[in-house]
Amino acid sequence: MIKTPFLAVDGIIKIFDQEENFKGIVLIERKNPPLGLALPGGFVDVGERVEDALKREMKEETTLDVEILRMLNVYSDPSRDPRFHTVSCVFVCKAYGEPKGCDDAKEAKIYRLEDIPFDRLVFDHKKILSDFLNS
């Protein structure tokens, strides 16, 4: 049997108000280990397009409908997830409204870029958000 990493998606959801003013990005408080803050995301199902998985996961964890703006990068460090080796396609998205934590997210909240609590981020999301801020 061939073993490969699990394929995942993560979304940096940029939230705007109706006047197109940028409010911040969405982070979720995880219900399951590893506990802490994370970008919303999850696994790609067999037979599912990566972009469809992203939209589904964003909706499941935040209740938001997102528009994909661009791909940020692919993150594949074998130690990025303490549970097992995952490869994540990370997208920058746009959405409107107030997020609500659902599914694996205990809470979903908007953070201004200057208020991101980097010390509470799990997985490699500190690196991902640093790359995003520097892009």
XYZ file of C-alpha atoms in Angstrom:
135
model
C 0.000 0.000 0.000
C 1.310 3.437 -0.942
C 1.310 5.941 1.911
C 0.970 9.637 1.133
C 0.330 12.750 3.236
C -3.219 13.876 3.890
C -4.320 16.743 1.625
C -5.845 19.735 3.404
C -6.940 23.303 2.711
C -6.681 26.408 4.884
C -8.257 29.786 4.242
C -7.176 33.282 5.155
C -10.608 34.899 5.084
C -10.424 38.662 4.657
C -13.652 40.192 6.011
C -15.123 43.321 4.473
C -18.180 45.377 5.384
C -20.787 46.349 2.797
C -18.810 49.518 1.941
C -15.770 47.346 1.075
C -13.814 48.418 4.177
C -11.392 45.726 5.356
C -12.183 44.617 8.927
C -9.652 41.841 9.522
C -9.209 38.098 9.089
C -11.030 35.144 10.625
C -9.388 32.795 13.110
C -11.115 29.902 14.820
C -10.758 28.538 18.345
C -10.309 24.769 17.873
C -12.573 22.286 19.692
C -10.149 19.405 19.194
C -6.420 18.938 19.822
C -4.217 20.633 19.101
C -6.081 23.336 21.019
C -5.557 27.000 20.222
C -6.278 29.395 17.379
C -6.071 28.391 13.734
C -7.047 29.381 10.266
C -10.273 27.675 9.253
C -9.669 24.615 7.134
C -9.850 20.883 6.796
C -9.316 17.889 4.601
C -10.069 17.427 0.928
C -12.472 14.543 0.304
C -11.734 11.937 -2.357
C -13.286 13.117 -5.625
C -13.460 16.762 -4.478
C -11.701 19.707 -6.125
C -9.350 21.573 -3.760
C -11.222 24.845 -4.387
C -14.566 23.195 -3.568
C -13.087 21.694 -0.390
C -11.913 25.166 0.644
C -15.352 26.718 0.154
C -17.025 23.806 1.973
C -14.631 23.945 4.929
C -14.936 27.736 5.255
C -18.743 27.415 5.314
C -18.678 24.500 7.784
C -16.369 26.204 10.287
C -17.379 29.872 9.972
C -20.810 29.906 8.207
C -19.292 32.299 5.646
C -19.514 32.018 1.877
C -16.093 32.908 0.505
C -14.746 34.122 -2.795
C -11.269 32.808 -3.563
C -8.886 35.664 -4.404
C -5.631 33.750 -4.866
C -3.526 30.879 -3.659
C -0.922 31.889 -1.088
C 1.238 28.754 -1.075
C 1.407 25.020 -0.406
C 2.733 24.029 3.026
C 4.120 20.520 3.380
C 6.543 20.344 6.304
C 6.042 16.835 7.751
C 5.967 18.322 11.274
C 3.364 21.037 10.509
C 0.579 18.932 12.074
C 1.382 16.970 15.262
C -1.189 14.283 14.373
C 0.187 13.150 11.003
C 1.799 14.446 7.822
C -0.493 16.892 6.017
C -0.015 19.032 2.936
C -2.142 22.166 2.913
C -3.097 24.374 -0.013
C -3.608 27.812 1.507
C -5.888 30.328 -0.185
C -6.624 34.006 0.453
C -10.379 34.603 0.357
C -12.882 37.403 0.699
C -16.176 37.335 2.611
C -18.807 39.562 4.161
C -20.662 39.211 7.441
C -19.937 37.904 10.916
C -18.370 34.473 11.286
C -19.901 31.925 13.649
C -17.968 28.941 14.931
C -19.424 25.611 13.778
C -18.272 22.040 13.158
C -14.660 21.777 14.490
C -14.588 25.455 15.506
C -15.666 26.325 19.041
C -15.602 29.992 18.058
C -14.837 32.061 14.967
C -13.743 35.658 15.382
C -12.458 38.565 13.273
C -8.960 39.801 14.188
C -7.425 43.033 12.957
C -4.015 42.283 11.452
C -2.236 44.142 14.249
C -4.142 42.098 16.882
C -3.388 38.569 15.645
C -2.328 36.551 18.738
C 0.624 34.769 17.103
C 1.540 33.042 20.385
C -1.805 31.149 20.379
C -1.637 29.829 16.797
C -1.348 26.065 16.250
C 0.074 23.984 13.403
C 2.308 26.166 11.187
C -0.256 28.961 11.007
C 2.195 31.477 12.481
C 4.431 30.927 9.434
C 1.465 30.999 7.044
C 0.208 34.310 8.449
C 3.722 35.764 8.463
C 4.024 34.826 4.776
C 0.609 36.393 4.116
C 1.550 39.646 5.872
C 4.801 39.807 3.901
C 3.177 39.096 0.516
